[in-house]
PDB file of C-alpha atoms in Angstrom:
ATOM      1  CA  MET H 267      18.407 -70.352  32.529  1.00 41.00           C
ATOM      2  CA  ALA H 268      19.740 -72.683  35.143  1.00 43.00           C
ATOM      3  CA  THR H 269      20.016 -69.754  37.489  1.00 44.00           C
ATOM      4  CA  ALA H 270      16.342 -68.795  36.897  1.00 44.00           C
ATOM      5  CA  VAL H 271      15.193 -72.306  37.607  1.00 44.00           C
ATOM      6  CA  ALA H 272      17.272 -72.437  40.781  1.00 46.00           C
ATOM      7  CA  THR H 273      16.020 -69.161  42.214  1.00 47.00           C
ATOM      8  CA  SER H 274      12.299 -69.360  41.339  1.00 49.00           C
ATOM      9  CA  PRO H 275      11.300 -71.800  44.141  1.00 50.00           C
ATOM     10  CA  SER H 276      12.743 -69.498  46.785  1.00 51.00           C
ATOM     11  CA  THR H 277      10.340 -66.610  45.959  1.00 52.00           C
ATOM     12  CA  PRO H 278       7.238 -67.991  47.764  1.00 50.00           C
ATOM     13  CA  LYS H 279       9.394 -68.733  50.842  1.00 52.00           C
ATOM     14  CA  ARG H 280      10.325 -65.007  51.143  1.00 53.00           C
ATOM     15  CA  ALA H 281       6.738 -63.812  50.460  1.00 52.00           C
ATOM     16  CA  ALA H 282       5.155 -65.934  53.182  1.00 55.00           C
ATOM     17  CA  PRO H 283       6.890 -64.274  56.168  1.00 59.00           C
ATOM     18  CA  SER H 284       6.200 -60.842  54.641  1.00 76.00           C
ATOM     19  CA  SER H 285       2.475 -61.592  54.364  1.00 82.00           C
ATOM     20  CA  SER H 286       2.462 -62.890  57.926  1.00 84.00           C
ATOM     21  CA  ARG H 287       4.060 -59.678  59.167  1.00 85.00           C
ATOM     22  CA  ARG H 288       1.489 -57.604  57.318  1.00 86.00           C
ATOM     23  CA  ARG H 289      -1.355 -59.556  58.924  1.00 87.00           C
ATOM     24  CA  ALA H 290       0.243 -59.194  62.336  1.00 88.00           C
ATOM     25  CA  ARG H 291       0.701 -55.461  61.775  1.00 88.00           C
ATOM     26  CA  ARG H 292      -2.924 -55.142  60.646  1.00 89.00           C
ATOM     27  CA  ARG H 293      -4.152 -56.994  63.750  1.00 89.00           C
ATOM     28  CA  ALA H 294      -2.024 -54.757  65.961  1.00 90.00           C
ATOM     29  CA  THR H 295      -3.482 -51.672  64.267  1.00 91.00           C
ATOM     30  CA  ILE H 296      -7.042 -52.939  64.712  1.00 92.00           C
ATOM     31  CA  TRP H 297      -6.422 -53.705  68.386  1.00 92.00           C
ATOM     32  CA  GLY H 298      -4.940 -50.241  68.793  1.00 91.00           C
ATOM     33  CA  TYR H 299      -8.170 -48.681  67.553  1.00 92.00           C
ATOM     34  CA  VAL H 300     -10.194 -51.046  69.763  1.00 93.00           C
ATOM     35  CA  PHE H 301      -8.305 -49.890  72.855  1.00 93.00           C
ATOM     36  CA  LEU H 302      -8.662 -46.258  71.779  1.00 94.00           C
ATOM     37  CA  LEU H 303     -12.409 -46.570  71.266  1.00 94.00           C
ATOM     38  CA  PRO H 304     -13.430 -46.143  74.965  1.00 93.00           C
ATOM     39  CA  LEU H 305     -11.284 -43.025  75.241  1.00 93.00           C
ATOM     40  CA  ILE H 306     -12.726 -41.605  72.025  1.00 94.00           C
ATOM     41  CA  LEU H 307     -16.286 -42.268  73.232  1.00 95.00           C
ATOM     42  CA  ILE H 308     -15.634 -40.692  76.647  1.00 95.00           C
ATOM     43  CA  PHE H 309     -13.897 -37.682  75.094  1.00 93.00           C
ATOM     44  CA  GLY H 310     -16.702 -37.240  72.582  1.00 93.00           C
ATOM     45  CA  GLY H 311     -19.489 -37.639  75.147  1.00 92.00           C
ATOM     46  CA  PHE H 312     -18.083 -35.651  78.064  1.00 92.00           C
ATOM     47  CA  THR H 313     -15.809 -33.073  76.371  1.00 90.00           C
ATOM     48  CA  LEU H 314     -16.576 -32.558  72.703  1.00 93.00           C
ATOM     49  CA  TRP H 315     -20.369 -32.854  72.840  1.00 93.00           C
ATOM     50  CA  PRO H 316     -20.826 -30.380  75.754  1.00 90.00           C
ATOM     51  CA  ILE H 317     -18.729 -27.821  73.869  1.00 90.00           C
ATOM     52  CA  VAL H 318     -20.750 -28.230  70.689  1.00 92.00           C
ATOM     53  CA  ALA H 319     -24.064 -28.278  72.599  1.00 92.00           C
ATOM     54  CA  SER H 320     -23.225 -25.121  74.572  1.00 91.00           C
ATOM     55  CA  TRP H 321     -22.558 -23.299  71.317  1.00 92.00           C
ATOM     56  CA  GLY H 322     -25.967 -24.397  70.068  1.00 93.00           C
ATOM     57  CA  TYR H 323     -27.863 -23.587  73.282  1.00 93.00           C
ATOM     58  CA  SER H 324     -26.271 -20.132  73.457  1.00 93.00           C
ATOM     59  CA  PHE H 325     -28.546 -19.005  70.606  1.00 94.00           C
ATOM     60  CA  PHE H 326     -31.727 -19.884  72.522  1.00 93.00           C
ATOM     61  CA  ASP H 327     -33.627 -18.427  75.475  1.00 91.00           C
ATOM     62  CA  TRP H 328     -33.810 -21.781  77.246  1.00 87.00           C
ATOM     63  CA  ASP H 329     -34.461 -22.697  80.891  1.00 84.00           C
ATOM     64  CA  GLY H 330     -33.337 -26.310  80.548  1.00 81.00           C
ATOM     65  CA  VAL H 331     -36.842 -27.786  80.473  1.00 83.00           C
ATOM     66  CA  GLY H 332     -37.785 -29.481  77.228  1.00 84.00           C
ATOM     67  CA  PRO H 333     -36.066 -28.864  73.922  1.00 86.00           C
ATOM     68  CA  PRO H 334     -34.830 -25.329  73.173  1.00 87.00           C
ATOM     69  CA  GLU H 335     -37.333 -23.625  70.872  1.00 86.00           C
ATOM     70  CA  ASP H 336     -37.091 -19.862  71.486  1.00 89.00           C
ATOM     71  CA  PHE H 337     -34.319 -18.851  69.094  1.00 92.00           C
ATOM     72  CA  VAL H 338     -32.912 -15.420  70.021  1.00 91.00           C
ATOM     73  CA  GLY H 339     -29.849 -15.289  67.800  1.00 88.00           C
ATOM     74  CA  LEU H 340     -27.032 -13.174  69.284  1.00 92.00           C
ATOM     75  CA  ALA H 341     -29.201 -11.600  72.010  1.00 93.00           C
ATOM     76  CA  ASN H 342     -27.553 -13.645  74.802  1.00 93.00           C
ATOM     77  CA  PHE H 343     -24.084 -12.599  73.630  1.00 94.00           C
ATOM     78  CA  SER H 344     -25.141  -8.963  73.405  1.00 93.00           C
ATOM     79  CA  GLU H 345     -26.609  -9.071  76.909  1.00 92.00           C
ATOM     80  CA  ALA H 346     -23.449 -10.669  78.338  1.00 91.00           C
ATOM     81  CA  LEU H 347     -21.095  -8.164  76.692  1.00 92.00           C
ATOM     82  CA  GLY H 348     -23.255  -5.275  77.916  1.00 93.00           C
ATOM     83  CA  SER H 349     -23.497  -6.519  81.488  1.00 91.00           C
ATOM     84  CA  ALA H 350     -21.356  -4.799  84.114  1.00 93.00           C
ATOM     85  CA  SER H 351     -21.573  -7.854  86.389  1.00 92.00           C
ATOM     86  CA  PHE H 352     -20.100 -10.030  83.637  1.00 92.00           C
ATOM     87  CA  TRP H 353     -17.118  -7.718  83.201  1.00 94.00           C
ATOM     88  CA  ASN H 354     -16.688  -7.621  86.977  1.00 94.00           C
ATOM     89  CA  ALA H 355     -16.473 -11.426  87.044  1.00 94.00           C
ATOM     90  CA  PHE H 356     -14.254 -11.368  83.960  1.00 92.00           C
ATOM     91  CA  GLY H 357     -11.801  -8.958  85.607  1.00 93.00           C
ATOM     92  CA  ASN H 358     -11.727 -10.969  88.829  1.00 94.00           C
ATOM     93  CA  SER H 359     -10.912 -14.134  86.879  1.00 92.00           C
ATOM     94  CA  PHE H 360      -7.902 -12.458  85.331  1.00 90.00           C
ATOM     95  CA  LEU H 361      -6.804 -11.095  88.715  1.00 93.00           C
ATOM     96  CA  PHE H 362      -6.578 -14.731  89.799  1.00 93.00           C
ATOM     97  CA  SER H 363      -4.390 -15.393  86.752  1.00 91.00           C
ATOM     98  CA  LEU H 364      -2.179 -12.393  87.487  1.00 92.00           C
ATOM     99  CA  GLY H 365      -1.670 -13.648  91.028  1.00 92.00           C
ATOM    100  CA  ALA H 366      -0.708 -17.079  89.745  1.00 92.00           C
ATOM    101  CA  LEU H 367       1.682 -15.751  87.099  1.00 91.00           C
ATOM    102  CA  LEU H 368       3.323 -12.953  89.107  1.00 93.00           C
ATOM    103  CA  VAL H 369       3.489 -14.618  92.531  1.00 93.00           C
ATOM    104  CA  GLU H 370       2.986 -18.369  92.321  1.00 92.00           C
ATOM    105  CA  LEU H 371       5.138 -19.023  89.237  1.00 92.00           C
ATOM    106  CA  PRO H 372       8.386 -17.286  90.368  1.00 93.00           C
ATOM    107  CA  LEU H 373       8.061 -18.436  93.995  1.00 94.00           C
ATOM    108  CA  ALA H 374       7.591 -22.032  92.869  1.00 94.00           C
ATOM    109  CA  LEU H 375      10.704 -21.754  90.673  1.00 93.00           C
ATOM    110  CA  ILE H 376      12.800 -20.414  93.558  1.00 93.00           C
ATOM    111  CA  LEU H 377      11.615 -23.177  95.871  1.00 93.00           C
ATOM    112  CA  ALA H 378      12.164 -25.792  93.153  1.00 93.00           C
ATOM    113  CA  LEU H 379      15.773 -24.649  92.809  1.00 92.00           C
ATOM    114  CA  VAL H 380      16.210 -25.073  96.559  1.00 92.00           C
ATOM    115  CA  LEU H 381      14.510 -28.476  96.691  1.00 92.00           C
ATOM    116  CA  ASN H 382      16.502 -29.676  93.671  1.00 89.00           C
ATOM    117  CA  ASN H 383      19.728 -29.373  95.657  1.00 85.00           C
ATOM    118  CA  THR H 384      20.953 -32.899  96.390  1.00 83.00           C
ATOM    119  CA  LEU H 385      22.727 -31.662  99.527  1.00 84.00           C
ATOM    120  CA  LEU H 386      19.408 -30.694 101.150  1.00 84.00           C
ATOM    121  CA  ARG H 387      18.339 -33.326 103.667  1.00 86.00           C
ATOM    122  CA  GLY H 388      14.714 -34.378 103.725  1.00 85.00           C
ATOM    123  CA  ARG H 389      13.916 -32.647 100.448  1.00 85.00           C
ATOM    124  CA  ASN H 390      11.385 -35.342  99.501  1.00 87.00           C
ATOM    125  CA  VAL H 391       9.500 -34.633 102.728  1.00 90.00           C
ATOM    126  CA  TYR H 392       9.391 -30.931 101.877  1.00 90.00           C
ATOM    127  CA  ARG H 393       8.177 -31.719  98.353  1.00 89.00           C
ATOM    128  CA  LEU H 394       5.392 -33.872  99.790  1.00 89.00           C
ATOM    129  CA  ALA H 395       4.404 -31.168 102.258  1.00 90.00           C
ATOM    130  CA  PHE H 396       4.041 -28.567  99.494  1.00 90.00           C
ATOM    131  CA  PHE H 397       2.153 -30.988  97.247  1.00 90.00           C
ATOM    132  CA  LEU H 398      -0.417 -32.124  99.837  1.00 89.00           C
ATOM    133  CA  PRO H 399      -2.801 -29.153  99.272  1.00 90.00           C
ATOM    134  CA  VAL H 400      -3.015 -30.111  95.600  1.00 89.00           C
ATOM    135  CA  VAL H 401      -4.474 -33.547  96.309  1.00 89.00           C
ATOM    136  CA  ALA H 402      -6.794 -32.283  99.027  1.00 88.00           C
ATOM    137  CA  THR H 403     -10.405 -31.608  98.055  1.00 90.00           C
ATOM    138  CA  THR H 404     -10.737 -27.950  97.118  1.00 90.00           C
ATOM    139  CA  ALA H 405     -14.237 -27.526  98.536  1.00 90.00           C
ATOM    140  CA  VAL H 406     -13.128 -28.948 101.895  1.00 91.00           C
ATOM    141  CA  ILE H 407     -10.112 -26.647 101.960  1.00 91.00           C
ATOM    142  CA  GLY H 408     -12.346 -23.676 101.201  1.00 91.00           C
ATOM    143  CA  MET H 409     -14.749 -24.446 104.018  1.00 92.00           C
ATOM    144  CA  VAL H 410     -11.983 -25.145 106.546  1.00 93.00           C
ATOM    145  CA  ILE H 411     -10.140 -21.931 105.717  1.00 92.00           C
ATOM    146  CA  ALA H 412     -13.394 -19.975 105.917  1.00 92.00           C
ATOM    147  CA  VAL H 413     -13.782 -21.257 109.477  1.00 92.00           C
ATOM    148  CA  LEU H 414     -10.156 -20.438 110.328  1.00 93.00           C
ATOM    149  CA  LEU H 415     -10.567 -16.878 109.000  1.00 92.00           C
ATOM    150  CA  SER H 416     -13.870 -16.241 110.714  1.00 90.00           C
ATOM    151  CA  PRO H 417     -13.988 -12.951 112.705  1.00 89.00           C
ATOM    152  CA  VAL H 418     -15.863 -14.768 115.482  1.00 86.00           C
ATOM    153  CA  GLY H 419     -13.607 -17.331 117.114  1.00 83.00           C
ATOM    154  CA  GLY H 420     -11.418 -17.854 114.045  1.00 87.00           C
ATOM    155  CA  VAL H 421      -7.925 -19.165 114.756  1.00 91.00           C
ATOM    156  CA  VAL H 422      -6.215 -16.589 112.538  1.00 92.00           C
ATOM    157  CA  ASN H 423      -7.871 -13.581 114.156  1.00 90.00           C
ATOM    158  CA  GLU H 424      -7.232 -14.947 117.632  1.00 90.00           C
ATOM    159  CA  ALA H 425      -3.552 -15.489 116.795  1.00 91.00           C
ATOM    160  CA  LEU H 426      -3.155 -11.987 115.350  1.00 91.00           C
ATOM    161  CA  ARG H 427      -4.817 -10.453 118.399  1.00 89.00           C
ATOM    162  CA  SER H 428      -2.715 -12.502 120.808  1.00 89.00           C
ATOM    163  CA  ILE H 429       0.551 -11.201 119.309  1.00 89.00           C
ATOM    164  CA  GLY H 430      -0.754  -7.623 119.171  1.00 85.00           C
ATOM    165  CA  LEU H 431      -0.893  -7.127 115.388  1.00 85.00           C
ATOM    166  CA  ILE H 432      -4.598  -6.190 115.385  1.00 85.00           C
ATOM    167  CA  ASP H 433      -6.942  -4.645 117.936  1.00 86.00           C
ATOM    168  CA  ARG H 434     -10.160  -6.076 116.590  1.00 88.00           C
ATOM    169  CA  PRO H 435     -10.958  -9.060 114.337  1.00 88.00           C
ATOM    170  CA  ILE H 436     -10.639  -8.683 110.580  1.00 90.00           C
ATOM    171  CA  ASN H 437     -13.538  -9.915 108.499  1.00 91.00           C
ATOM    172  CA  PHE H 438     -11.337 -11.397 105.781  1.00 91.00           C
ATOM    173  CA  LEU H 439     -14.146 -12.915 103.709  1.00 92.00           C
ATOM    174  CA  GLY H 440     -16.959 -10.564 104.707  1.00 89.00           C
ATOM    175  CA  SER H 441     -15.462  -7.300 103.497  1.00 90.00           C
ATOM    176  CA  PRO H 442     -15.334  -6.426  99.763  1.00 90.00           C
ATOM    177  CA  SER H 443     -11.867  -4.906 100.206  1.00 91.00           C
ATOM    178  CA  THR H 444     -10.246  -8.014 101.732  1.00 92.00           C
ATOM    179  CA  ALA H 445     -12.273 -10.921 100.347  1.00 93.00           C
ATOM    180  CA  LEU H 446     -10.729 -11.032  96.864  1.00 94.00           C
ATOM    181  CA  PRO H 447      -7.052 -10.794  97.981  1.00 94.00           C
ATOM    182  CA  THR H 448      -7.754 -13.464 100.601  1.00 94.00           C
ATOM    183  CA  VAL H 449      -9.276 -15.920  98.133  1.00 94.00           C
ATOM    184  CA  ILE H 450      -6.493 -15.247  95.610  1.00 95.00           C
ATOM    185  CA  GLY H 451      -3.925 -15.979  98.325  1.00 94.00           C
ATOM    186  CA  VAL H 452      -5.603 -19.261  99.190  1.00 94.00           C
ATOM    187  CA  ASP H 453      -5.780 -20.173  95.500  1.00 93.00           C
ATOM    188  CA  ILE H 454      -2.041 -19.521  95.119  1.00 94.00           C
ATOM    189  CA  TRP H 455      -1.322 -21.711  98.151  1.00 93.00           C
ATOM    190  CA  LYS H 456      -3.621 -24.443  96.835  1.00 91.00           C
ATOM    191  CA  GLY H 457      -2.023 -24.551  93.378  1.00 90.00           C
ATOM    192  CA  PHE H 458       1.549 -23.915  94.496  1.00 92.00           C
ATOM    193  CA  GLY H 459       2.424 -27.618  94.756  1.00 92.00           C
ATOM    194  CA  ILE H 460       1.539 -28.522  91.174  1.00 93.00           C
ATOM    195  CA  THR H 461       3.566 -25.594  89.795  1.00 93.00           C
ATOM    196  CA  LEU H 462       6.441 -26.673  92.026  1.00 93.00           C
ATOM    197  CA  ILE H 463       6.282 -30.179  90.552  1.00 93.00           C
ATOM    198  CA  TYR H 464       6.326 -28.702  87.040  1.00 93.00           C
ATOM    199  CA  TRP H 465       9.504 -26.781  87.826  1.00 94.00           C
ATOM    200  CA  LEU H 466      11.151 -29.763  89.535  1.00 93.00           C
ATOM    201  CA  ALA H 467      10.435 -31.931  86.491  1.00 93.00           C
ATOM    202  CA  ALA H 468      11.853 -29.232  84.223  1.00 92.00           C
ATOM    203  CA  LEU H 469      15.022 -28.982  86.311  1.00 92.00           C
ATOM    204  CA  GLN H 470      15.693 -32.685  85.757  1.00 91.00           C
ATOM    205  CA  THR H 471      16.155 -31.944  82.036  1.00 89.00           C
ATOM    206  CA  VAL H 472      19.196 -29.700  82.606  1.00 88.00           C
ATOM    207  CA  PRO H 473      22.270 -31.769  81.642  1.00 89.00           C
ATOM    208  CA  LYS H 474      24.725 -32.154  84.505  1.00 86.00           C
ATOM    209  CA  ASP H 475      27.583 -31.887  82.009  1.00 88.00           C
ATOM    210  CA  LEU H 476      26.754 -28.216  81.535  1.00 87.00           C
ATOM    211  CA  TYR H 477      27.135 -27.567  85.268  1.00 86.00           C
ATOM    212  CA  GLU H 478      30.465 -29.410  85.346  1.00 86.00           C
ATOM    213  CA  ALA H 479      31.712 -27.401  82.366  1.00 88.00           C
ATOM    214  CA  ALA H 480      30.569 -24.166  84.004  1.00 86.00           C
ATOM    215  CA  LYS H 481      32.379 -25.081  87.234  1.00 86.00           C
ATOM    216  CA  LEU H 482      35.566 -25.792  85.276  1.00 87.00           C
ATOM    217  CA  ASP H 483      35.249 -22.307  83.775  1.00 86.00           C
ATOM    218  CA  GLY H 484      34.993 -20.857  87.282  1.00 85.00           C
ATOM    219  CA  ALA H 485      31.302 -19.871  87.094  1.00 85.00           C
ATOM    220  CA  SER H 486      29.676 -18.977  90.398  1.00 87.00           C
ATOM    221  CA  PRO H 487      26.282 -20.497  91.381  1.00 85.00           C
ATOM    222  CA  ARG H 488      24.574 -17.283  90.311  1.00 87.00           C
ATOM    223  CA  GLN H 489      26.312 -17.373  86.928  1.00 88.00           C
ATOM    224  CA  GLN H 490      25.363 -21.046  86.514  1.00 87.00           C
ATOM    225  CA  LEU H 491      21.745 -20.122  87.188  1.00 87.00           C
ATOM    226  CA  ALA H 492      21.772 -17.255  84.674  1.00 87.00           C
ATOM    227  CA  SER H 493      23.843 -18.924  81.955  1.00 87.00           C
ATOM    228  CA  VAL H 494      22.895 -22.598  82.267  1.00 87.00           C
ATOM    229  CA  THR H 495      19.715 -23.273  84.220  1.00 89.00           C
ATOM    230  CA  LEU H 496      17.390 -20.508  83.032  1.00 88.00           C
ATOM    231  CA  PRO H 497      18.230 -20.759  79.295  1.00 88.00           C
ATOM    232  CA  VAL H 498      17.670 -24.526  79.361  1.00 87.00           C
ATOM    233  CA  LEU H 499      14.425 -24.122  81.298  1.00 88.00           C
ATOM    234  CA  MET H 500      12.989 -21.460  78.984  1.00 85.00           C
ATOM    235  CA  PRO H 501      11.193 -23.795  76.493  1.00 82.00           C
ATOM    236  CA  LEU H 502       9.557 -25.707  79.343  1.00 86.00           C
ATOM    237  CA  ALA H 503       8.838 -22.457  81.173  1.00 87.00           C
ATOM    238  CA  VAL H 504       6.563 -21.482  78.293  1.00 84.00           C
ATOM    239  CA  VAL H 505       4.529 -24.654  78.779  1.00 85.00           C
ATOM    240  CA  ILE H 506       4.417 -24.203  82.572  1.00 90.00           C
ATOM    241  CA  LEU H 507       3.256 -20.608  82.165  1.00 88.00           C
ATOM    242  CA  LEU H 508       0.401 -21.615  79.875  1.00 86.00           C
ATOM    243  CA  LEU H 509      -0.648 -24.486  82.176  1.00 88.00           C
ATOM    244  CA  THR H 510      -0.635 -22.190  85.201  1.00 90.00           C
ATOM    245  CA  PHE H 511      -2.599 -19.542  83.322  1.00 88.00           C
ATOM    246  CA  GLN H 512      -5.266 -22.027  82.256  1.00 85.00           C
ATOM    247  CA  ARG H 513      -5.546 -23.587  85.718  1.00 86.00           C
ATOM    248  CA  SER H 514      -5.896 -20.241  87.464  1.00 88.00           C
ATOM    249  CA  LEU H 515      -8.936 -19.338  85.352  1.00 85.00           C
ATOM    250  CA  ASN H 516     -10.934 -22.330  86.646  1.00 82.00           C
ATOM    251  CA  THR H 517     -11.342 -21.392  90.304  1.00 87.00           C
ATOM    252  CA  PHE H 518     -14.983 -22.265  90.717  1.00 90.00           C
ATOM    253  CA  ASP H 519     -14.953 -24.718  93.651  1.00 90.00           C
ATOM    254  CA  LEU H 520     -12.653 -22.640  95.878  1.00 92.00           C
ATOM    255  CA  VAL H 521     -14.577 -19.389  95.360  1.00 93.00           C
ATOM    256  CA  GLN H 522     -17.956 -21.086  95.679  1.00 91.00           C
ATOM    257  CA  SER H 523     -17.025 -22.805  98.952  1.00 91.00           C
ATOM    258  CA  MET H 524     -15.373 -19.735 100.527  1.00 92.00           C
ATOM    259  CA  THR H 525     -17.548 -16.802  99.487  1.00 91.00           C
ATOM    260  CA  GLY H 526     -20.029 -17.912  96.813  1.00 87.00           C
ATOM    261  CA  GLY H 527     -18.905 -14.899  94.787  1.00 87.00           C
ATOM    262  CA  GLY H 528     -19.696 -12.395  97.545  1.00 82.00           C
ATOM    263  CA  PRO H 529     -19.714 -10.129  99.352  1.00 90.00           C
ATOM    264  CA  VAL H 530     -21.477  -7.836  96.866  1.00 88.00           C
ATOM    265  CA  TYR H 531     -19.973  -9.926  94.008  1.00 90.00           C
ATOM    266  CA  SER H 532     -16.478  -8.743  94.942  1.00 92.00           C
ATOM    267  CA  THR H 533     -15.083 -12.281  94.486  1.00 93.00           C
ATOM    268  CA  ASP H 534     -17.365 -13.266  91.638  1.00 93.00           C
ATOM    269  CA  VAL H 535     -15.490 -15.014  88.808  1.00 94.00           C
ATOM    270  CA  VAL H 536     -16.805 -16.183  85.468  1.00 93.00           C
ATOM    271  CA  PRO H 537     -17.360 -19.826  86.572  1.00 92.00           C
ATOM    272  CA  THR H 538     -19.482 -18.709  89.571  1.00 93.00           C
ATOM    273  CA  TYR H 539     -21.250 -16.191  87.327  1.00 93.00           C
ATOM    274  CA  ILE H 540     -22.182 -19.014  84.927  1.00 92.00           C
ATOM    275  CA  TYR H 541     -23.223 -21.266  87.817  1.00 91.00           C
ATOM    276  CA  ARG H 542     -25.495 -18.576  89.232  1.00 90.00           C
ATOM    277  CA  TYR H 543     -27.453 -18.271  85.978  1.00 89.00           C
ATOM    278  CA  ALA H 544     -27.504 -21.984  85.098  1.00 87.00           C
ATOM    279  CA  PHE H 545     -27.695 -24.021  88.309  1.00 82.00           C
ATOM    280  CA  ASP H 546     -28.183 -21.812  91.359  1.00 74.00           C
ATOM    281  CA  PRO H 547     -31.273 -23.152  93.185  1.00 68.00           C
ATOM    282  CA  VAL H 548     -31.979 -19.616  94.440  1.00 69.00           C
ATOM    283  CA  SER H 549     -32.772 -18.519  90.884  1.00 65.00           C
ATOM    284  CA  ALA H 550     -36.463 -18.837  90.111  1.00 64.00           C
ATOM    285  CA  ALA H 551     -35.874 -19.569  86.419  1.00 75.00           C
ATOM    286  CA  PRO H 552     -32.487 -20.883  85.277  1.00 85.00           C
ATOM    287  CA  ARG H 553     -31.136 -19.334  82.073  1.00 89.00           C
ATOM    288  CA  TYR H 554     -29.125 -22.097  80.474  1.00 89.00           C
ATOM    289  CA  GLY H 555     -28.971 -20.316  77.117  1.00 91.00           C
ATOM    290  CA  PHE H 556     -27.505 -17.138  78.612  1.00 92.00           C
ATOM    291  CA  ALA H 557     -25.059 -19.157  80.772  1.00 92.00           C
ATOM    292  CA  CYS H 558     -23.881 -21.022  77.663  1.00 93.00           C
ATOM    293  CA  ALA H 559     -23.358 -17.726  75.837  1.00 94.00           C
ATOM    294  CA  VAL H 560     -21.219 -16.415  78.737  1.00 94.00           C
ATOM    295  CA  GLY H 561     -19.181 -19.631  78.657  1.00 92.00           C
ATOM    296  CA  VAL H 562     -18.618 -19.276  74.924  1.00 93.00           C
ATOM    297  CA  VAL H 563     -17.551 -15.632  75.236  1.00 93.00           C
ATOM    298  CA  PHE H 564     -15.161 -16.402  78.090  1.00 90.00           C
ATOM    299  CA  GLY H 565     -13.732 -19.384  76.212  1.00 89.00           C
ATOM    300  CA  LEU H 566     -13.084 -17.260  73.134  1.00 91.00           C
ATOM    301  CA  PHE H 567     -11.373 -14.527  75.181  1.00 88.00           C
ATOM    302  CA  THR H 568      -9.218 -17.127  76.923  1.00 85.00           C
ATOM    303  CA  LEU H 569      -8.292 -18.721  73.597  1.00 86.00           C
ATOM    304  CA  LEU H 570      -7.437 -15.319  72.137  1.00 87.00           C
ATOM    305  CA  ILE H 571      -5.187 -14.385  75.076  1.00 81.00           C
ATOM    306  CA  THR H 572      -3.472 -17.780  74.923  1.00 78.00           C
ATOM    307  CA  LEU H 573      -2.850 -17.397  71.193  1.00 81.00           C
ATOM    308  CA  LEU H 574      -1.468 -13.885  71.736  1.00 78.00           C
ATOM    309  CA  GLN H 575       0.980 -15.255  74.293  1.00 70.00           C
ATOM    310  CA  GLY H 576       2.274 -17.846  71.823  1.00 67.00           C
ATOM    311  CA  PRO H 577       4.303 -15.571  69.459  1.00 69.00           C
ATOM    312  CA  LEU H 578       5.674 -13.517  72.364  1.00 65.00           C
ATOM    313  CA  LEU H 579       6.811 -16.596  74.236  1.00 64.00           C
ATOM    314  CA  ALA H 580       8.173 -18.215  71.068  1.00 65.00           C
ATOM    315  CA  GLY H 581      10.302 -15.104  70.561  1.00 66.00           C
ATOM    316  CA  ARG H 582      11.678 -15.485  74.080  1.00 61.00           C
ATOM    317  CA  MET H 583      12.436 -19.142  73.358  1.00 60.00           C
ATOM    318  CA  ARG H 584      14.347 -18.312  70.152  1.00 63.00           C
ATOM    319  CA  LYS H 585      16.235 -15.555  71.971  1.00 63.00           C
ATOM    320  CA  SER H 586      17.237 -17.882  74.809  1.00 58.00           C
ATOM    321  CA  ALA H 587      18.237 -20.613  72.349  1.00 58.00           C
ATOM    322  CA  ALA H 588      20.469 -18.144  70.503  1.00 59.00           C
TER     323      ALA H 588
END
């Protein structure tokens, strides 16, 4: 009894700090939501709402003036899937992705391995030099390179003629056979720096202890690369591959500034195809509904291809981990 009397006054003293902590935690939670609110509003207004609206507009024959009223159901989707020009743009978009995955990705990894060597002097300068095209405005780069590649007074043609590689100027951007490879090459050069940074960041995650253990076992640099570096990089390589794939599909500004999708639609990609139907001032009557339907179809194909890559790449990750 005496013990109960002695301990009962201490109970409110322990409850008070606990209640104070709960109030402080509640205030912190409320402030967290307050700080998140601007981001949620911006994401909802500029990302989520356009996606939802484009799905809705894709079922209308709408020119962007007034509210959409002419409901056409799946007619826009049927027209897009039956259009040869859409599939031409679709194929060109994936050629850009193939160039990024088969050329840009491995070359950036090789250069990242070189620039990650601590014995290389001035490696930060080299990293900066390769990253500069990434921060430069894409439209400006496109226009400048178009001038450099011009068959009339272009620096590139003059240089090739001066060293005897060509007899007459090459119309890099004016010929259907050379325009697409040229723009893909410029796109690879433009995005090379960001892929290089991805690889350099991934290389920092390789524990140095593994290299020291491999050296103690007598492993050569090539064996260290095959047995230590690449297996550790594999999980991050999956992420880098998906990021590069997604980035390479959005090549609107470079293509628009260099060729505008020409000549004869040989460099037309899905973003320029959508722009032509929705915003091109040359068009007498914009077709926002049809452009939205093309965007939805392309988005679904891209999502499907990305989801198909997931299990294959996860299998590679499990194999490398084993």
